[in-house]
XYZ file of N, CA, C and O in Angstrom:
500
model
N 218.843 -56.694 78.561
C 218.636 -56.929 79.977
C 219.688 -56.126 80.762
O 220.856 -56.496 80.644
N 219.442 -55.174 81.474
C 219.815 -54.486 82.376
C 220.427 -54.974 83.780
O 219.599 -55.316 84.625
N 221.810 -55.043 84.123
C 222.146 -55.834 85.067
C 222.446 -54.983 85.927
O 222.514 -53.901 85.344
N 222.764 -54.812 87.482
C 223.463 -54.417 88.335
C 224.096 -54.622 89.167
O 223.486 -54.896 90.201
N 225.628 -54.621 89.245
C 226.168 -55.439 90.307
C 227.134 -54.994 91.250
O 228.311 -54.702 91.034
N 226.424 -54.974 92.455
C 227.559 -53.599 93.952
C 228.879 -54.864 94.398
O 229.035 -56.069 94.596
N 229.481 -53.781 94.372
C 230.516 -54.536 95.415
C 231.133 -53.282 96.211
O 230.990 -52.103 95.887
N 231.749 -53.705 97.164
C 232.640 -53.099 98.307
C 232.641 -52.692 99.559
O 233.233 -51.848 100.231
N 231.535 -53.797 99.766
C 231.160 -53.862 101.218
C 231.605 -54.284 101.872
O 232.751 -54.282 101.422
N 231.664 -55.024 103.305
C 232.546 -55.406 104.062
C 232.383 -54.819 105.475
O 231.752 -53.762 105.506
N 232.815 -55.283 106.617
C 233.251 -54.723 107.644
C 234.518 -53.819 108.194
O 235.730 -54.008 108.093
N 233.780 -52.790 108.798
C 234.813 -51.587 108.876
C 234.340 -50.911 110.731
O 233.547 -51.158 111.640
N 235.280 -50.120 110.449
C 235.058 -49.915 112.622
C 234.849 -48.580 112.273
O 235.354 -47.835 111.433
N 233.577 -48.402 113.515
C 233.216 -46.821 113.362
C 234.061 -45.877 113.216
O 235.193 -46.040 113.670
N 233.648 -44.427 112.419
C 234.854 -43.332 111.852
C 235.920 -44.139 110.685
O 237.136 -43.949 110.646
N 235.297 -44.895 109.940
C 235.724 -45.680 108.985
C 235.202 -45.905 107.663
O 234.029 -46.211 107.448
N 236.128 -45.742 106.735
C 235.383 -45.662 105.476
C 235.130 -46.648 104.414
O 235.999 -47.518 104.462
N 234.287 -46.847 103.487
C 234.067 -47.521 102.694
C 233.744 -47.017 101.129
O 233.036 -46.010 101.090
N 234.094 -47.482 100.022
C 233.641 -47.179 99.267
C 233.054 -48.521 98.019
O 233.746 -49.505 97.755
N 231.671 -48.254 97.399
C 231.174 -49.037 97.159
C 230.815 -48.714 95.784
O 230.568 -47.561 95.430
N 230.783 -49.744 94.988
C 231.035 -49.279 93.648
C 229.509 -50.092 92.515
O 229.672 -51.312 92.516
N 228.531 -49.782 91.866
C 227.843 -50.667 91.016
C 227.966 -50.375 89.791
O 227.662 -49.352 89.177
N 228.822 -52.140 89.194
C 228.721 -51.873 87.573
C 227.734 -52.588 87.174
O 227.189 -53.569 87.679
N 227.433 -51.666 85.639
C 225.824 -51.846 85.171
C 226.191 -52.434 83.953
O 227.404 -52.476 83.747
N 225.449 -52.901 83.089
C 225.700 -53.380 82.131
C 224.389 -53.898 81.367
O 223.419 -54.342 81.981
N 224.454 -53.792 79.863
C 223.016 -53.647 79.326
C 222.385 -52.559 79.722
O 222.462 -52.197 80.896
N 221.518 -51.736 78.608
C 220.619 -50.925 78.537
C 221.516 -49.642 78.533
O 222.690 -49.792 78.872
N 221.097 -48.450 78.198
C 221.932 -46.533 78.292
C 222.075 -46.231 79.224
O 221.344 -45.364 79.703
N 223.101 -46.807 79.946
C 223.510 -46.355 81.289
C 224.091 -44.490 81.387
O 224.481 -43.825 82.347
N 223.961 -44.251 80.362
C 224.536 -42.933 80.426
C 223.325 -42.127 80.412
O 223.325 -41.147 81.157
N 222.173 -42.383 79.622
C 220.581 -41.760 80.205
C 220.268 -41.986 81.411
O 219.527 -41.064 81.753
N 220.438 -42.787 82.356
C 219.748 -42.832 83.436
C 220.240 -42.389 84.875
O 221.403 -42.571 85.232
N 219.659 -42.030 85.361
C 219.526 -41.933 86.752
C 220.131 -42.903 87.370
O 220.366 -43.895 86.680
N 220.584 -42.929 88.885
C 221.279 -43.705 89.443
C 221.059 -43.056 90.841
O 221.246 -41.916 91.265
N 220.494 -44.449 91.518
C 220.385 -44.290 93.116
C 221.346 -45.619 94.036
O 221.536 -46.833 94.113
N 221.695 -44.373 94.565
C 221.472 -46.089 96.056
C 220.727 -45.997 97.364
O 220.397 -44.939 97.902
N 220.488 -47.248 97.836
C 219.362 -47.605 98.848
C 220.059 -47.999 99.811
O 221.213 -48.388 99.634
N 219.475 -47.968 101.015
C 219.843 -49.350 101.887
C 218.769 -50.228 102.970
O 217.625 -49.827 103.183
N 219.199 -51.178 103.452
C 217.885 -51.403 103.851
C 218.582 -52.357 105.196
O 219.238 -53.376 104.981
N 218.256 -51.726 106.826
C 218.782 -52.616 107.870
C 217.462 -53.564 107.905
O 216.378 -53.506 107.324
N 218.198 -54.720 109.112
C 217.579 -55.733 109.342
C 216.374 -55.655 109.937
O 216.433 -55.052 111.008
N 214.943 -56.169 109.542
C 213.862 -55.578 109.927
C 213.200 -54.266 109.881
O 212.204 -53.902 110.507
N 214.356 -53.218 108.519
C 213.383 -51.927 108.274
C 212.987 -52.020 106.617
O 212.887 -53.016 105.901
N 212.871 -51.112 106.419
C 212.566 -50.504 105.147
C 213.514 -50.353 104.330
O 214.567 -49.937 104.814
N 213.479 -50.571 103.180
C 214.426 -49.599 102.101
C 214.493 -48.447 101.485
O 213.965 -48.106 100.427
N 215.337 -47.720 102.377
C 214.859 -46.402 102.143
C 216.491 -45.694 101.382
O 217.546 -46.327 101.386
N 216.343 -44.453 100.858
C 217.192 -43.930 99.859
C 217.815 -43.408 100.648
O 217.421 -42.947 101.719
N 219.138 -43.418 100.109
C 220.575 -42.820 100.556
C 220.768 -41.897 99.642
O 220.470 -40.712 99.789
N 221.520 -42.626 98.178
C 221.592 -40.811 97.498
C 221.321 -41.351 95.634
O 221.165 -42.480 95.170
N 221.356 -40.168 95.038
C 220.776 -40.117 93.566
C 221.756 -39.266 92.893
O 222.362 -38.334 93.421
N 221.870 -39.692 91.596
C 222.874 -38.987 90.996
C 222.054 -38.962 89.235
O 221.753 -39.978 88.608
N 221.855 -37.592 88.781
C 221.567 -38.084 87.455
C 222.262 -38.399 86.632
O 223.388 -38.799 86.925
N 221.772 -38.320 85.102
C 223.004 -38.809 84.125
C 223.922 -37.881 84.167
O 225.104 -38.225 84.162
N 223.503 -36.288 84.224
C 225.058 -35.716 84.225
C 225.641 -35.544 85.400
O 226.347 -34.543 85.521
N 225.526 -36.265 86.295
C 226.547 -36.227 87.354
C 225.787 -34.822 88.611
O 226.573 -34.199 89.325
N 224.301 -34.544 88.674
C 224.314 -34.102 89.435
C 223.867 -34.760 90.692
O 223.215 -35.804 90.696
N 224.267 -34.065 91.843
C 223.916 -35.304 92.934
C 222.651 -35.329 94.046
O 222.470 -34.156 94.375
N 221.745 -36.170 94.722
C 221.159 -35.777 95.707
C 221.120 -36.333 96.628
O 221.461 -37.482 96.346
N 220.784 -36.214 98.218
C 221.164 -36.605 99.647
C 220.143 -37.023 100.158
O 219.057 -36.610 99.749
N 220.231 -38.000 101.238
C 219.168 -37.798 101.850
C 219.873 -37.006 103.086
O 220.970 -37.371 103.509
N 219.329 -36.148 103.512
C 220.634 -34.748 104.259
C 220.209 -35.731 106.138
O 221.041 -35.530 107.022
N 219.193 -36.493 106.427
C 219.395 -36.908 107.725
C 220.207 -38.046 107.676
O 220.599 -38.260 108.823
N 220.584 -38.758 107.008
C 221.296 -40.415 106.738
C 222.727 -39.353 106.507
O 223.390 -39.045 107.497
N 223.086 -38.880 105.214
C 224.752 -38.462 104.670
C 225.414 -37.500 105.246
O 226.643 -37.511 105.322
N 224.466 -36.306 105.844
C 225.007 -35.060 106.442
C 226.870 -35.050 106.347
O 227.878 -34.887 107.034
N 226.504 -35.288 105.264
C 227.913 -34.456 104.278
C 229.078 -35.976 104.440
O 230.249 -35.670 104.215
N 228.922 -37.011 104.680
C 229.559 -37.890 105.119
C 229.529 -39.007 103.687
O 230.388 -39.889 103.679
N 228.701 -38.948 102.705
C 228.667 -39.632 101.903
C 228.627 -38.534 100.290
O 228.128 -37.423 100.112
N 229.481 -39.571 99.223
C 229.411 -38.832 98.102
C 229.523 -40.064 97.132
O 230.191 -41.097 97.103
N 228.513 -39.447 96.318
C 228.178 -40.640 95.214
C 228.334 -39.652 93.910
O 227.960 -38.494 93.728
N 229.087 -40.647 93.023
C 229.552 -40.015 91.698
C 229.187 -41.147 90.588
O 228.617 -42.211 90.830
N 229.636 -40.694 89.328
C 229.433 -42.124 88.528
C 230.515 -41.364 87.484
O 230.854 -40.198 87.276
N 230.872 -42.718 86.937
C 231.779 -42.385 85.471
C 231.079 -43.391 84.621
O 231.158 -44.587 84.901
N 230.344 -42.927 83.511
C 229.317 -42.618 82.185
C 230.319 -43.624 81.779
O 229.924 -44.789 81.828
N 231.768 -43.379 81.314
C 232.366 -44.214 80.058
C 232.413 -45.854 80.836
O 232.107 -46.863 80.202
N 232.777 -45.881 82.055
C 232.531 -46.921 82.349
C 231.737 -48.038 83.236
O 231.886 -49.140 83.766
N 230.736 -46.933 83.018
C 229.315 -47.415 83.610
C 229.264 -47.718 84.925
O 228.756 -48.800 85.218
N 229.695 -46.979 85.842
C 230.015 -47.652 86.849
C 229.106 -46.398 88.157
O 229.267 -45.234 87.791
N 228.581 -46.477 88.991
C 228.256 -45.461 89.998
C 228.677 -45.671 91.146
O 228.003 -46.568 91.654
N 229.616 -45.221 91.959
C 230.030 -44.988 93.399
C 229.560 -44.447 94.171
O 229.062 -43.443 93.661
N 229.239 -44.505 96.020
C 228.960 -44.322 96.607
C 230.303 -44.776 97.725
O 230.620 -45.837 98.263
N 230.862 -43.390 97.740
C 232.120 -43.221 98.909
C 231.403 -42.727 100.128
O 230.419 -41.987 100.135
N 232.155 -43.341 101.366
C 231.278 -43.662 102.626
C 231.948 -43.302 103.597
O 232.579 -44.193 104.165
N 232.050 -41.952 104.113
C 233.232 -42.012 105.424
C 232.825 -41.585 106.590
O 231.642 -41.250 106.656
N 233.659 -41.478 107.802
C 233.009 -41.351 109.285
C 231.842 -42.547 109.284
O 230.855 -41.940 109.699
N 231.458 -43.848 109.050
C 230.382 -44.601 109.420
C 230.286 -44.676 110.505
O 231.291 -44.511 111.196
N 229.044 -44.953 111.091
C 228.438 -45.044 112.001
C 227.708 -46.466 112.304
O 227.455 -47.141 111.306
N 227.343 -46.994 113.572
C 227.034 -48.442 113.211
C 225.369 -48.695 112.771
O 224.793 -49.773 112.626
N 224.972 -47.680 112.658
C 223.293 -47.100 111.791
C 223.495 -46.972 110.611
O 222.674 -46.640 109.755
N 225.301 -47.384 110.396
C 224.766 -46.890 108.635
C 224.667 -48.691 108.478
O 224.112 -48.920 107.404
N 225.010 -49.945 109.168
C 225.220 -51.057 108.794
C 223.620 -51.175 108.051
O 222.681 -50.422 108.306
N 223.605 -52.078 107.286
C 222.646 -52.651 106.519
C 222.917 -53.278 105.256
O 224.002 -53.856 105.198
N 222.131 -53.306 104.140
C 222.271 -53.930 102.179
C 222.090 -53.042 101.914
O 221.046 -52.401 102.039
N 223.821 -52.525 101.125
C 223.644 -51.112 100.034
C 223.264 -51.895 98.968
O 223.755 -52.998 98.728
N 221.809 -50.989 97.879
C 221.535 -51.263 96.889
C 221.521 -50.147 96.056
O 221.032 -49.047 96.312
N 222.316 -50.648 94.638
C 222.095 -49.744 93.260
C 220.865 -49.879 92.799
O 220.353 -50.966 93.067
N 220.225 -49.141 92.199
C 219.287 -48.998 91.357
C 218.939 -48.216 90.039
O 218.612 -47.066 90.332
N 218.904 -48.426 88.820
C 218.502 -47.665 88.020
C 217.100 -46.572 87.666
O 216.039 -47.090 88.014
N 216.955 -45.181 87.045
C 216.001 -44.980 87.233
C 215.817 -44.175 85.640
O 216.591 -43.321 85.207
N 214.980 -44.534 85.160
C 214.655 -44.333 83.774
C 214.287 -43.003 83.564
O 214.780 -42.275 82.702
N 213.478 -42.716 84.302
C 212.531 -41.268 84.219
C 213.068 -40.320 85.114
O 212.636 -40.293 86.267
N 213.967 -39.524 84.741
C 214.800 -38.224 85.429
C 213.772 -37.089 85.936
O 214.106 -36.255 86.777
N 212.389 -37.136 85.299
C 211.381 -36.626 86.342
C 210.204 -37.215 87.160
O 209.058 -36.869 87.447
N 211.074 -38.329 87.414
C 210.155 -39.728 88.610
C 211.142 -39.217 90.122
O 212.352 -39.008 90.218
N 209.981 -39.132 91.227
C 210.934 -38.688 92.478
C 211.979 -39.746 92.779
O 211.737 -40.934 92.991
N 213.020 -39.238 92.773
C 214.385 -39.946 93.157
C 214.312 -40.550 94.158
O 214.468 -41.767 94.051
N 214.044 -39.971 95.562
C 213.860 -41.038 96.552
C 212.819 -41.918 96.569
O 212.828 -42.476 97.666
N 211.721 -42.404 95.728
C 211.159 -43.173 95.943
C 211.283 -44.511 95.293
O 210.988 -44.459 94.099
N 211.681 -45.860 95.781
C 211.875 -46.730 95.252
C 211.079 -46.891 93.915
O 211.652 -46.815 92.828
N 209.719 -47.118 94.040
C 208.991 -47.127 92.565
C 209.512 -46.705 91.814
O 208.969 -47.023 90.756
N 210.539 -45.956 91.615
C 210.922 -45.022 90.658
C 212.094 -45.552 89.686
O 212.400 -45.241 88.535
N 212.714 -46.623 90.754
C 213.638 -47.468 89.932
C 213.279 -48.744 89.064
O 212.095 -49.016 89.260
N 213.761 -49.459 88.344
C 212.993 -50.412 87.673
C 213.794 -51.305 87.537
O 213.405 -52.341 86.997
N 215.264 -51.179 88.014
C 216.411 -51.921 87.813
C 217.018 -51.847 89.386
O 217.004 -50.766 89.974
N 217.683 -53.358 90.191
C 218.383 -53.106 91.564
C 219.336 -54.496 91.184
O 219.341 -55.507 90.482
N 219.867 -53.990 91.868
C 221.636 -54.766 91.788
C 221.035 -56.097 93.194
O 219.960 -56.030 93.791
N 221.752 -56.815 93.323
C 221.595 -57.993 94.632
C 222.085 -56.728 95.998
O 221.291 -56.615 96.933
N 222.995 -56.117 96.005
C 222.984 -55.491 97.323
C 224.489 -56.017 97.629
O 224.931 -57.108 97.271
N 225.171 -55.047 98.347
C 226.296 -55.315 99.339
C 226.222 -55.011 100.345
O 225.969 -53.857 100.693
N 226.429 -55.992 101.124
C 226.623 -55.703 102.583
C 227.380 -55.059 103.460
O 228.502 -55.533 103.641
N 227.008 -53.879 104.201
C 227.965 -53.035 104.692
C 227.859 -53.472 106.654
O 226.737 -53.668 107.123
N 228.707 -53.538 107.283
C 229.031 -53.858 109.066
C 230.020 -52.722 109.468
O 231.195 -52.475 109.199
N 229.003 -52.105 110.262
C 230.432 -51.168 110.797
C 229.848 -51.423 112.460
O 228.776 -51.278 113.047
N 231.462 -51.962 112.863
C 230.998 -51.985 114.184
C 232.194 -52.517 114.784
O 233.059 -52.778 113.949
N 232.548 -52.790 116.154
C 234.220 -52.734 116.724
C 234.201 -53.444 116.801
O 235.192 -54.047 117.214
């Protein structure tokens, strides 16, 4: 059983950073893919960024425009999503997700099969 669990959310004041971390546990975390999501109050859950197993990365370039970087370290299963300059549009539930099939489209939720509960991110004065 495949677990996922974010932390490092919190409230922070615009031009402020966060960094948010999901450890995984159960299943080859070192085969898979790795996204995060987020989802504000009353929208959609839509993709932030993707990282495969070897550490390459992808954006969504209108949400990160160079403001977000997501990495992972394999030995200890862990995937980050560092968060700086926020904005109060980035507030919403950051979610990890796993993704099995490295040629399933990355931004599309279906694609994951594994999601963490979510951390909550507030940026606002």
């Amino acid at each position: 059983q495949v677990q996922l669990v974010e932390s490092g959310g919190g409230l922070v004041q615009p031009g402020g950073s966060l960094r948010l971390s999901c450890a995984v546990s159960g299943g080859t975390f070192s085969s898979h893919s790795m996204g995060w999501f987020r989802q504000a109050p009353g929208k959609e859950r839509e993709f932030v960024a993707a990282i495969t197993w070897s550490g390459l990365p992808s954006y969504d370039g209108d949400i990160v425009k160079g403001r977000f970087t997501i990495s992972r370290d394999n030995a200890k299963n862990t995937v980050d999503l560092q968060m700086n300059s926020l904005k109060p549009e980035d507030t919403a539930v950051y979610y990890c997700a796993s993704r099995p099939k490295a040629t399933s489209p990355y931004k599309a939720t279906s694609s994951y099969n594994y999601w963490g509960q979510g951390t909550r991110v507030t940026v606002s004065s």
